Amino acid sequence: NTEPFQVTVREDNCIIVSLEASDVVSLSSVYVVKIAGESKNYFFQFEEFNSTLPAPVVFNAKYHGLYYIVTLLVVNSNMVSKSARSITVLTKPLPVSNVSIYDYKPSPETGVLFEIQYPEKYNVFTRVNISYWEGKDYRTMLYKDFFKGKTVFNHWLPGICYSNITFQLVSEATFNKSTLVEYSGVQHEPKKHRTVPYPPRNISVQIIPINRNNWEEHSGNFAEESFMGPQEIIRKEKLSHYSGNPPEIPAANTSATWLDYRSNSTEYETTSQPFWWSNEAESSEGEEEFVNAVSSAYEANDANKSGRPTSEPPPFLPVQMVLTWLPPKPPTAFDGFHINIEREENSVEFLTVSEDTHKFVAELKEPGKYKLSVTTFSSSGSCEVRGSQSAKTLSFYISPTGEWMEELTEKPQHVTVTVLSSTTALTSWTASHESGGNNTIVSVLSLTCQKQKESQRLEKHYCTEVNSSSSLIENLVPGAQYQVVVYLRKGPLVGPPSDPITFSIVPTGIKDLTLYPLGPTAVVLSWNRPFLGVFRKYVVEMFYFNPSTMTSEWTTYYEIAATVSLTASVRIANLLPAWYYNFRVTMVTWGDPELSCCDSSTISFITAPVAPEITSTEYYNHLLYVTWTYGGDGTDLSHSRMLHWMVIAEGKKKIKKSVTRNVMTAVLNLPPGDIYNLSVIACTERGSNTSLPQLVKLEPAPPKSLFAVNKTQTSVTLLWVEEGVADFFEVYCQQAVSGQETKAQEPVTVSSHVVTISSLSPATSYNCSVTTFSHNSPSIPTFIVVSTMVTEMNPNVVVISVLAILSILLIGLLLVTLIVLRRKHLQMARECGAGTFVNFASLERDGKLPYNWRRSVFAFLTLLPSCLWTDYLLAFYINPW
């Protein structure tokens, strides 16, 4: 069988699919390539061909490091496809572009931190291949624990130079029990890294005095001038101060004027000689740190003990220093040791010895304070030289008299601080007898300053570390937190610090706590604080009966951070109305546990009740029924400080009624006819709250007990009883005759409850009504039927009345007669003229006139002409003849 179709992957990540002769089944069939692996499948058709095979299919793969399945499909003339063969290929991942290597800080001797950068888009890999040279041995390993391009290696050897470190991304795929692996190329610069060697062990120092005679024989004539140097060099040495890691200094065979050294090996190196003078001046007076200079008092005491003036100190006898150590713990690759000798902390002697040297001997020619350290270094290979960390620093002091004071290794034990008052405290500790007893330094530092912003610091005395030789600590601030560290001191040497002790001063507490109510559910608390004092926060607490838990306890409501202001306030909301509360404000400062003061800063208060709400009013039978609600539906008054309700109806009269708190209904006996301002007041021991007023207008009541107390032929007096409140009464009377038109009476308005209705007809029945008016509202009228009296005649009155009427009629008749006679007289005077008279005597004699007329009428008529009076008589049908 010939080989099937070929699938290859080019360097540009293109997949090339070639059709082989063995794959051709029929020239009439169509050959299609299916490529799967990405999110969708791709199909490519080979070009039609006869005898020559078609050109290969080229697919530009998007992903690097991803496996693709390439399948050849054969489609016959019936459009039926058949899978001929499948081949799996794996593309190569993109290489790492950049590599960084760092020390693993928890363990730089064996651990490193790798950080790689690579294209992340369309780049797939499963592991990373790390290759490097470990000294002369080649190592390689696959690693997969990379998180965001970082991982920690913690199994390298200390002091070894690891070179040619490269990283390759590895992509792996398994298909049909076969594994495909592709490695990326290496495009980054190969790295190198040296691990830190371990430090030497068991470092120790011995100081051996040298006999003066032996010293003079060894060094010749002793001259003080030999330790002196030019003034400008002295100044230069005093200004120079060594700090940081010691640089690599080339070897030299010169010796220092203050240091002669030799070791147990013939191969060693040293640095260039520093310029020193034997009696170096003291440190600058501005030095306050206790570890930076030799105490001037101590050197003065040594000078006084020698018996010479301080201006001419005795010559210093050199001493021999023997420094020993053991090599670092295996497996550490190292090439030697660095010896660092520091005098007075301003000049350093740096020496290098071989890896076989474990002892160093030197002669110290100058007194002072010395610090020694021995470190391991590794320099073999192409990596940079690296030194170990300093395992131990040895300190000792050599006095001008040659006295050796070794390093203090003991630290004070059982350090305690007893607070004596709000501003003072006493420090105590224990130490061995050899440590110097009371020769100590007490260092005090305020931790409060470190926890506050500089603009808000309330305590500034101990913001920086203050050192004192006294165990009594003064100028403390109430509420502050301090840290105390005790050092044992022996001459200028200072021992290790004790375990730090932290203590706090109880704060002073607040004053002038005041409460301002804002309503039934809110209050404002305000208070002041003393000027001297620091604290962390205010804690506002309240004590009340919690109806949900049925318990009473102190609960924290709010915490306020400390400020420089002397006054503070807080608003407390969501209180229960008509409830008893106790409020407390305490000052809390730092501590473990926190210190606070004071529980006595409390104030009690009973909140005001909420306003009741009148829900209904109903007036019936002179009684007003009032109903109200209080709070929500779930309001429980069983534990409330509500005392009672006060229902007030205020009109022309003010009516009050007290109701127990468990009842929310009241009945008021109100006079009708008035408008009342109705309100319900919820009352507690210290306050009250009134509901919204509600106006209640009561209709006036009609008069009752209406009586007619007096009647005449033309008037009636009515009397009634007034009920409730009335502005005036309207009285109206109308005849009770039916079927006849009667003249309507005008209503009478009166303010009293009695009225007299006049101008009535005698012996007539009237329907009278009385209506009460109040606030322009009429009541239902009250009716009564009354009758006027019949007329009764008096005889004397009748006679007089008749005579008067007759007199009036007679006088009227006479006047009419005179008028008629006057008219006739005028007429007859024109007809008959004067001189004609009637002889009344003859008339009387003949009996034509009565006798009694003679002296009356006829006497008058005789004076008139006869033509006049006869005509008058004839006018009345009287015949004068």
CSV table of N, CA, C and O in Angstrom, one decimal, residues 708-761:
chain,number,residue,atom,x,y,z
A,708,ALA,N,-97.8,79.3,76.5
A,708,ALA,CA,-98.4,80.6,76.3
A,708,ALA,C,-98.8,81.1,77.7
A,708,ALA,O,-99.8,80.6,78.3
A,709,VAL,N,-98.1,82.0,78.3
A,709,VAL,CA,-98.3,82.4,79.7
A,709,VAL,C,-99.2,83.6,79.8
A,709,VAL,O,-99.7,83.8,80.9
A,710,ASN,N,-99.6,84.3,78.8
A,710,ASN,CA,-100.5,85.4,78.9
A,710,ASN,C,-101.2,85.7,77.6
A,710,ASN,O,-100.6,85.7,76.5
A,711,LYS,N,-102.6,85.9,77.6
A,711,LYS,CA,-103.3,86.1,76.4
A,711,LYS,C,-104.3,87.3,76.6
A,711,LYS,O,-104.9,87.4,77.7
A,712,THR,N,-104.5,88.1,75.6
A,712,THR,CA,-105.5,89.1,75.6
A,712,THR,C,-106.2,89.0,74.3
A,712,THR,O,-106.1,88.0,73.5
A,713,GLN,N,-107.2,90.0,74.1
A,713,GLN,CA,-107.9,89.9,72.8
A,713,GLN,C,-107.0,90.1,71.6
A,713,GLN,O,-107.3,89.6,70.5
A,714,THR,N,-105.8,90.8,71.8
A,714,THR,CA,-105.0,91.1,70.6
A,714,THR,C,-103.5,90.7,70.8
A,714,THR,O,-102.7,91.0,69.9
A,715,SER,N,-103.1,90.1,71.8
A,715,SER,CA,-101.7,89.7,72.0
A,715,SER,C,-101.7,88.4,72.8
A,715,SER,O,-102.6,88.0,73.5
A,716,VAL,N,-100.4,87.8,72.6
A,716,VAL,CA,-100.2,86.5,73.3
A,716,VAL,C,-98.7,86.6,73.8
A,716,VAL,O,-97.8,87.0,73.0
A,717,THR,N,-98.4,86.1,75.0
A,717,THR,CA,-97.1,86.1,75.5
A,717,THR,C,-96.6,84.6,75.6
A,717,THR,O,-97.3,83.8,76.2
A,718,LEU,N,-95.5,84.3,74.9
A,718,LEU,CA,-95.0,82.9,74.8
A,718,LEU,C,-93.7,82.8,75.7
A,718,LEU,O,-92.9,83.7,75.7
A,719,LEU,N,-93.6,81.7,76.3
A,719,LEU,CA,-92.4,81.4,77.2
A,719,LEU,C,-91.9,80.0,76.9
A,719,LEU,O,-92.7,79.0,76.8
A,720,TRP,N,-90.6,79.8,76.7
A,720,TRP,CA,-90.0,78.5,76.5
A,720,TRP,C,-88.7,78.3,77.2
A,720,TRP,O,-88.1,79.2,77.8
A,721,VAL,N,-88.2,77.0,77.2
A,721,VAL,CA,-87.0,76.7,77.9
A,721,VAL,C,-85.9,76.5,76.8
A,721,VAL,O,-86.0,75.8,75.8
A,722,GLU,N,-84.8,77.3,77.0
A,722,GLU,CA,-83.7,77.2,76.0
A,722,GLU,C,-82.8,76.0,76.3
A,722,GLU,O,-82.4,75.7,77.4
A,723,GLU,N,-82.4,75.3,75.2
A,723,GLU,CA,-81.5,74.1,75.3
A,723,GLU,C,-80.3,74.2,74.4
A,723,GLU,O,-80.5,74.5,73.2
A,724,GLY,N,-79.1,74.1,75.0
A,724,GLY,CA,-77.9,74.2,74.2
A,724,GLY,C,-77.5,75.6,74.0
A,724,GLY,O,-77.7,76.5,74.8
A,725,VAL,N,-76.8,75.8,72.9
A,725,VAL,CA,-76.3,77.1,72.5
A,725,VAL,C,-77.1,77.7,71.4
A,725,VAL,O,-77.4,77.1,70.4
A,726,ALA,N,-77.6,79.0,71.6
A,726,ALA,CA,-78.5,79.7,70.6
A,726,ALA,C,-78.0,81.1,70.5
A,726,ALA,O,-77.7,81.8,71.5
A,727,ASP,N,-78.0,81.6,69.3
A,727,ASP,CA,-77.7,83.0,69.0
A,727,ASP,C,-79.0,83.8,69.1
A,727,ASP,O,-78.9,84.9,69.7
A,728,PHE,N,-80.1,83.4,68.6
A,728,PHE,CA,-81.4,84.1,68.7
A,728,PHE,C,-82.5,83.1,68.4
A,728,PHE,O,-82.2,81.9,67.9
A,729,PHE,N,-83.7,83.6,68.6
A,729,PHE,CA,-84.9,82.7,68.4
A,729,PHE,C,-85.8,83.5,67.4
A,729,PHE,O,-85.9,84.7,67.4
A,730,GLU,N,-86.5,82.7,66.5
A,730,GLU,CA,-87.4,83.3,65.6
A,730,GLU,C,-88.8,82.8,65.9
A,730,GLU,O,-89.0,81.5,65.9
A,731,VAL,N,-89.8,83.7,66.1
A,731,VAL,CA,-91.1,83.4,66.5
A,731,VAL,C,-92.1,83.8,65.4
A,731,VAL,O,-92.0,84.9,64.9
A,732,TYR,N,-92.9,82.9,65.0
A,732,TYR,CA,-93.8,83.1,63.8
A,732,TYR,C,-95.2,82.6,64.2
A,732,TYR,O,-95.3,81.5,64.6
A,733,CYS,N,-96.2,83.5,64.0
A,733,CYS,CA,-97.6,83.1,64.3
A,733,CYS,C,-98.5,83.4,63.1
A,733,CYS,O,-98.3,84.4,62.4
A,734,GLN,N,-99.4,82.4,62.9
A,734,GLN,CA,-100.3,82.5,61.7
A,734,GLN,C,-101.6,81.9,62.2
A,734,GLN,O,-101.7,81.0,62.9
A,735,GLN,N,-102.7,82.7,61.6
A,735,GLN,CA,-104.1,82.2,62.0
A,735,GLN,C,-104.3,80.8,61.6
A,735,GLN,O,-103.9,80.4,60.5
A,736,ALA,N,-105.1,80.1,62.4
A,736,ALA,CA,-105.3,78.7,62.1
A,736,ALA,C,-106.6,78.5,61.3
A,736,ALA,O,-107.0,77.3,61.1
A,737,VAL,N,-107.2,79.6,60.8
A,737,VAL,CA,-108.4,79.4,60.0
A,737,VAL,C,-108.0,78.9,58.6
A,737,VAL,O,-107.1,79.4,58.0
A,738,SER,N,-108.7,77.9,58.2
A,738,SER,CA,-108.4,77.2,56.9
A,738,SER,C,-109.4,77.7,55.9
A,738,SER,O,-110.5,77.9,56.2
A,739,GLY,N,-109.0,77.8,54.7
A,739,GLY,CA,-109.8,78.1,53.6
A,739,GLY,C,-110.0,79.6,53.4
A,739,GLY,O,-110.8,80.0,52.5
A,740,GLN,N,-109.5,80.4,54.2
A,740,GLN,CA,-109.6,81.9,54.0
A,740,GLN,C,-108.2,82.5,54.0
A,740,GLN,O,-107.3,82.0,54.6
A,741,GLU,N,-108.2,83.5,53.2
A,741,GLU,CA,-106.9,84.3,53.1
A,741,GLU,C,-106.7,85.2,54.2
A,741,GLU,O,-107.6,86.0,54.6
A,742,THR,N,-105.6,85.0,54.9
A,742,THR,CA,-105.3,85.8,56.0
A,742,THR,C,-104.0,86.5,55.8
A,742,THR,O,-103.1,86.1,55.0
A,743,LYS,N,-103.9,87.6,56.4
A,743,LYS,CA,-102.7,88.4,56.3
A,743,LYS,C,-101.6,87.8,57.1
A,743,LYS,O,-101.7,87.5,58.3
A,744,ALA,N,-100.4,87.6,56.4
A,744,ALA,CA,-99.3,86.9,57.0
A,744,ALA,C,-98.6,87.8,58.0
A,744,ALA,O,-98.4,89.0,57.8
A,745,GLN,N,-98.2,87.3,59.2
A,745,GLN,CA,-97.5,88.0,60.2
A,745,GLN,C,-96.0,87.9,59.9
A,745,GLN,O,-95.5,86.9,59.4
A,746,GLU,N,-95.3,89.0,60.2
A,746,GLU,CA,-93.8,89.0,60.1
A,746,GLU,C,-93.2,88.2,61.2
A,746,GLU,O,-93.7,88.4,62.4
A,747,PRO,N,-92.2,87.4,61.0
A,747,PRO,CA,-91.6,86.7,62.1
A,747,PRO,C,-90.9,87.6,63.0
A,747,PRO,O,-90.4,88.7,62.6
A,748,VAL,N,-90.9,87.3,64.3
A,748,VAL,CA,-90.3,88.1,65.3
A,748,VAL,C,-89.0,87.4,65.8
A,748,VAL,O,-89.0,86.2,66.1
A,749,THR,N,-87.9,88.2,65.8
A,749,THR,CA,-86.6,87.7,66.2
A,749,THR,C,-86.3,88.2,67.6
A,749,THR,O,-86.3,89.5,67.8
A,750,VAL,N,-86.0,87.4,68.6
A,750,VAL,CA,-85.7,87.8,69.9
A,750,VAL,C,-84.5,87.0,70.4
A,750,VAL,O,-84.1,86.0,69.8
A,751,SER,N,-83.8,87.5,71.4
A,751,SER,CA,-82.6,86.9,72.0
A,751,SER,C,-82.9,86.2,73.3
A,751,SER,O,-82.1,85.4,73.7
A,752,SER,N,-84.1,86.6,73.9
A,752,SER,CA,-84.4,85.9,75.1
A,752,SER,C,-85.4,84.8,74.9
A,752,SER,O,-85.8,84.6,73.7
A,753,HIS,N,-85.8,84.1,75.9
A,753,HIS,CA,-86.7,83.0,75.8
A,753,HIS,C,-88.1,83.3,76.2
A,753,HIS,O,-88.9,82.4,76.6
A,754,VAL,N,-88.5,84.6,76.1
A,754,VAL,CA,-89.9,85.0,76.3
A,754,VAL,C,-90.2,86.1,75.3
A,754,VAL,O,-89.3,87.0,75.0
A,755,VAL,N,-91.4,86.1,74.7
A,755,VAL,CA,-91.8,87.1,73.7
A,755,VAL,C,-93.3,87.3,73.8
A,755,VAL,O,-94.0,86.4,74.1
A,756,THR,N,-93.7,88.6,73.5
A,756,THR,CA,-95.1,88.9,73.4
A,756,THR,C,-95.5,89.3,72.0
A,756,THR,O,-94.9,90.2,71.4
A,757,ILE,N,-96.4,88.6,71.4
A,757,ILE,CA,-96.9,88.8,70.0
A,757,ILE,C,-98.2,89.6,70.1
A,757,ILE,O,-99.2,89.2,70.7
A,758,SER,N,-98.1,90.8,69.6
A,758,SER,CA,-99.3,91.7,69.6
A,758,SER,C,-99.9,91.8,68.2
A,758,SER,O,-99.5,91.1,67.3
A,759,SER,N,-100.9,92.7,68.2
A,759,SER,CA,-101.6,93.0,66.9
A,759,SER,C,-102.3,91.8,66.4
A,759,SER,O,-102.4,91.5,65.2
A,760,LEU,N,-102.9,91.0,67.3
A,760,LEU,CA,-103.6,89.8,66.9
A,760,LEU,C,-105.1,90.2,67.0
A,760,LEU,O,-105.6,91.1,67.6
A,761,SER,N,-105.9,89.3,66.4
A,761,SER,CA,-107.4,89.5,66.3
A,761,SER,C,-108.0,88.8,67.5
A,761,SER,O,-107.5,87.7,67.9
